[in-house]
Coordinates of C-alpha atoms in Angstrom, one line a residue:
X1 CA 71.8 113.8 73.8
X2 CA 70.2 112.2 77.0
X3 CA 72.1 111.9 80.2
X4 CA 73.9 108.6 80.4
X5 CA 74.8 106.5 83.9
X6 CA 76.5 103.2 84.2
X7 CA 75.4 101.9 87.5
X8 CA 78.5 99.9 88.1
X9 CA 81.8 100.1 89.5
X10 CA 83.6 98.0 87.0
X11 CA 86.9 99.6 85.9
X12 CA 86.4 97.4 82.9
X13 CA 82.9 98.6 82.3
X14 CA 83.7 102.3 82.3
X15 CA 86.2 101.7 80.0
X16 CA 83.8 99.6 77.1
X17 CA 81.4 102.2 77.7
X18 CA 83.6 104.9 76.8
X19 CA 84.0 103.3 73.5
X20 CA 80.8 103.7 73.0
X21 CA 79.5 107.1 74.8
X22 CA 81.7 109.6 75.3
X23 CA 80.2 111.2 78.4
X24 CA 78.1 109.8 81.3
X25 CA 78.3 109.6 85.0
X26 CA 79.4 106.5 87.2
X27 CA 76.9 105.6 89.9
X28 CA 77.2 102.5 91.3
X29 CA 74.5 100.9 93.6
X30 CA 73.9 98.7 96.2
X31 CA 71.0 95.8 95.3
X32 CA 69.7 92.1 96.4
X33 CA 72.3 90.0 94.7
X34 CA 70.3 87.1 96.1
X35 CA 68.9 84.3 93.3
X36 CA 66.6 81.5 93.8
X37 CA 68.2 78.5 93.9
X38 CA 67.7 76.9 90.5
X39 CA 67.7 80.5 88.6
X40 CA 69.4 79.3 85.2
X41 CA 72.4 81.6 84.8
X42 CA 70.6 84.4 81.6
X43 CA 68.0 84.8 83.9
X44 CA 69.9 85.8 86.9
X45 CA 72.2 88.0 85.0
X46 CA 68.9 89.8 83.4
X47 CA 67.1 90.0 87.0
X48 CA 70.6 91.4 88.2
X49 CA 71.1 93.6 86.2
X50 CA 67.8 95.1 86.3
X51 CA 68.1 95.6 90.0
X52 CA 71.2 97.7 89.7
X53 CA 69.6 99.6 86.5
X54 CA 66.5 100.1 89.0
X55 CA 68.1 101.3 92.1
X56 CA 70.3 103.6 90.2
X57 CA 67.3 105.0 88.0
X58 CA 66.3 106.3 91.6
X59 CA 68.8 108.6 91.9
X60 CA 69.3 109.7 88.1
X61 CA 65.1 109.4 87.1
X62 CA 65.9 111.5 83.7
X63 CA 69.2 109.2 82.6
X64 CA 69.7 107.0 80.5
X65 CA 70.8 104.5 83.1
X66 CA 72.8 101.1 82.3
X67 CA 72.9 98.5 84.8
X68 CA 75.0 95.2 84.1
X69 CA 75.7 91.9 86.0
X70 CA 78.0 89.3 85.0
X71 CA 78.5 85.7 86.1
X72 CA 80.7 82.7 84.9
X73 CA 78.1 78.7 84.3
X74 CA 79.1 75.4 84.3
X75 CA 77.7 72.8 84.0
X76 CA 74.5 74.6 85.2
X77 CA 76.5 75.7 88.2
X78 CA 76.7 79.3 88.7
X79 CA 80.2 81.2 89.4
X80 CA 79.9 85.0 90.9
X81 CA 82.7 86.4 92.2
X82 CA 84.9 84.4 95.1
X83 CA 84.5 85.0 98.5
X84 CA 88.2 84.0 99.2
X85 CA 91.6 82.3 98.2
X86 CA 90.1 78.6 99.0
X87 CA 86.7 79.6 96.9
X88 CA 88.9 80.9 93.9
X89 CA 91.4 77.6 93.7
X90 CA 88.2 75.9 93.8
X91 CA 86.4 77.9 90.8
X92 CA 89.8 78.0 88.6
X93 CA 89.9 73.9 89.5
X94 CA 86.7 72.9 88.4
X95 CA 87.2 75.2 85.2
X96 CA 90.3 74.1 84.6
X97 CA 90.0 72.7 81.2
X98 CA 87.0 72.5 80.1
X99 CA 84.3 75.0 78.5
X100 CA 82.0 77.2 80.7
X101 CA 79.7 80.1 79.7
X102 CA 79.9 83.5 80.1
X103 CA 76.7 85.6 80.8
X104 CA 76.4 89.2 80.8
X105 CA 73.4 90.6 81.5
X106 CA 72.7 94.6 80.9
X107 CA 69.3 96.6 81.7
X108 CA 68.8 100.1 80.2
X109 CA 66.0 102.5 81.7
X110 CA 65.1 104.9 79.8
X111 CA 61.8 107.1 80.3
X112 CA 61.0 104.8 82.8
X113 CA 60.8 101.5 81.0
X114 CA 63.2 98.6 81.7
X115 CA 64.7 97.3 78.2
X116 CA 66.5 93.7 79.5
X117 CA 69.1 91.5 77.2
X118 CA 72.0 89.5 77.9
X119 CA 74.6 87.7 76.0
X120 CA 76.4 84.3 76.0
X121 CA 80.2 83.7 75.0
X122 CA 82.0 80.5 75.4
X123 CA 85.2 80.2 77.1
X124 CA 87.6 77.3 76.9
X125 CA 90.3 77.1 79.9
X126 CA 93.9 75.3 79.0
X127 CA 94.4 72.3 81.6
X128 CA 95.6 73.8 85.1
X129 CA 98.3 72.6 87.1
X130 CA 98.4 73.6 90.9
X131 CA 101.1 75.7 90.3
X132 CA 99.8 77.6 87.8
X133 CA 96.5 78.5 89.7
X134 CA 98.8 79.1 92.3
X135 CA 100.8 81.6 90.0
X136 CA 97.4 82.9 89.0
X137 CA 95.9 83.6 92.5
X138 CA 99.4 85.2 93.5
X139 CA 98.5 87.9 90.8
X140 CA 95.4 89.0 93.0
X141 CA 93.6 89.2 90.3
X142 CA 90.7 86.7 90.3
X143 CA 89.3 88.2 93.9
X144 CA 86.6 90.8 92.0
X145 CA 85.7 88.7 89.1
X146 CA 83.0 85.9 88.0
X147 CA 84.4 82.9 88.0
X148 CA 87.7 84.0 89.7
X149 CA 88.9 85.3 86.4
X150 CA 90.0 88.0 83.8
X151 CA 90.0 87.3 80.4
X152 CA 91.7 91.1 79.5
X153 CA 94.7 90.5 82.3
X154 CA 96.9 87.9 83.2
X155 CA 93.9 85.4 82.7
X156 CA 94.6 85.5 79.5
X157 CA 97.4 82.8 79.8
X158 CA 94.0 80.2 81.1
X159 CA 92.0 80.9 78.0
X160 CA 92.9 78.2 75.0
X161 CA 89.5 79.5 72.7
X162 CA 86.6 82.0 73.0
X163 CA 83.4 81.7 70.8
X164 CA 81.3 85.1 70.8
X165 CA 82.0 88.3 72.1
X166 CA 85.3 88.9 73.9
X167 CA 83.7 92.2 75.5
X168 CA 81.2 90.3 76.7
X169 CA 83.7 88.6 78.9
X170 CA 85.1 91.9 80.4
X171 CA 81.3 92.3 81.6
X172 CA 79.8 94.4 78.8
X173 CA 79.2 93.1 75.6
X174 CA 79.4 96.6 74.0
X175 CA 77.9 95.9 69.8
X176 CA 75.1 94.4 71.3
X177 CA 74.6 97.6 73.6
X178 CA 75.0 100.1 71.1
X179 CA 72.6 97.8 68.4
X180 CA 70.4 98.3 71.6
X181 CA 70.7 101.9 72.3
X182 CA 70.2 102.3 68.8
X183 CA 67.2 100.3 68.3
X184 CA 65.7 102.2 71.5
X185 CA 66.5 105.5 69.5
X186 CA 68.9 107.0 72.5
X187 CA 71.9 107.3 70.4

């Protein structure tokens, strides 16, 4: 069994992973988050996430590395994480009930060729009143997450319907990885 590395930070991602693969080693990375204005939202969640997977694959050049980017669309708009409070109230408003798009994008080098695929789910928020984003920002919550929200806390109570993968969501559409993986002949 190869060595495995999930270049990523994400609390949520380590724990999908470990679903999945029972040992590997967290490394995240710095890389250009910057995207060419335009860049529709499964490209810039592939490109992402190949950055990461890349910069990681530096330090670990014998692993099995997984690199992963995430990022909330509407309306051809793209949603990364907010910067602050106002950005947030102003994310949550504008998604406030309608449907939007969740990309994930995931990168696994292995041997030293990229392997690239992403995954779209559809999210449906419940109508929001100002209190209730209000309630929700209190939570601190939405400050470290695309589209100033988490589906598996208490973002849960803005979610009224979900079409495709709820991992996928959490920022790692784990089936699709392991089809992956599997395909690739690593596990």
């Amino acid at each position: 069994m190869p060595e495995f590395v999930l270049a990523s930070a994400s609390p949520r991602r380590k724990e999908l992973l470990g679903y999945l693969i029972k040992e590997f080693t967290v490394s995240p990375t710095d890389s250009d988050e910057s995207l060419s204005e335009g860049i529709k939202a499964e490209k810039a969640v592939e490109l992402l996430s190949k950055r990461k997977a890349e910069a990681c694959a530096k330090k670990h050049p014998h692993a099995v590395v997984i690199g992963c980017d995430t990022v909330v669309e509407l309306d051809g708009q793209i949603l990364g994480k907010p910067s602050n409070e106002l950005d947030a109230r102003r994310m949550l408003s504008m998604l406030s009930g309608k449907t939007h798009h969740v990309y994930t994008g995931v990168c696994i080098i292995f041997q030293n060729l990229a392997h690239t695929f992403h995954v779209c789910t559809s999210v449906t928020f419940v109508s929001l009143t100002d209190e209730q984003i209000s309630a929700y920002l209190a939570t601190g919550e939405p400050f470290d997450k695309a589209g100033a929200y988490g589906i598996q806390g208490y973002g849960c109570t803005l979610v009224s319907g979900i079409h495709g993968c709820y991992y996928n969501v959490m920022g790692l559409p784990v089936a699709k990885l392991g089809e992956q993986l599997k395909n690739l002949g690593i596990l």
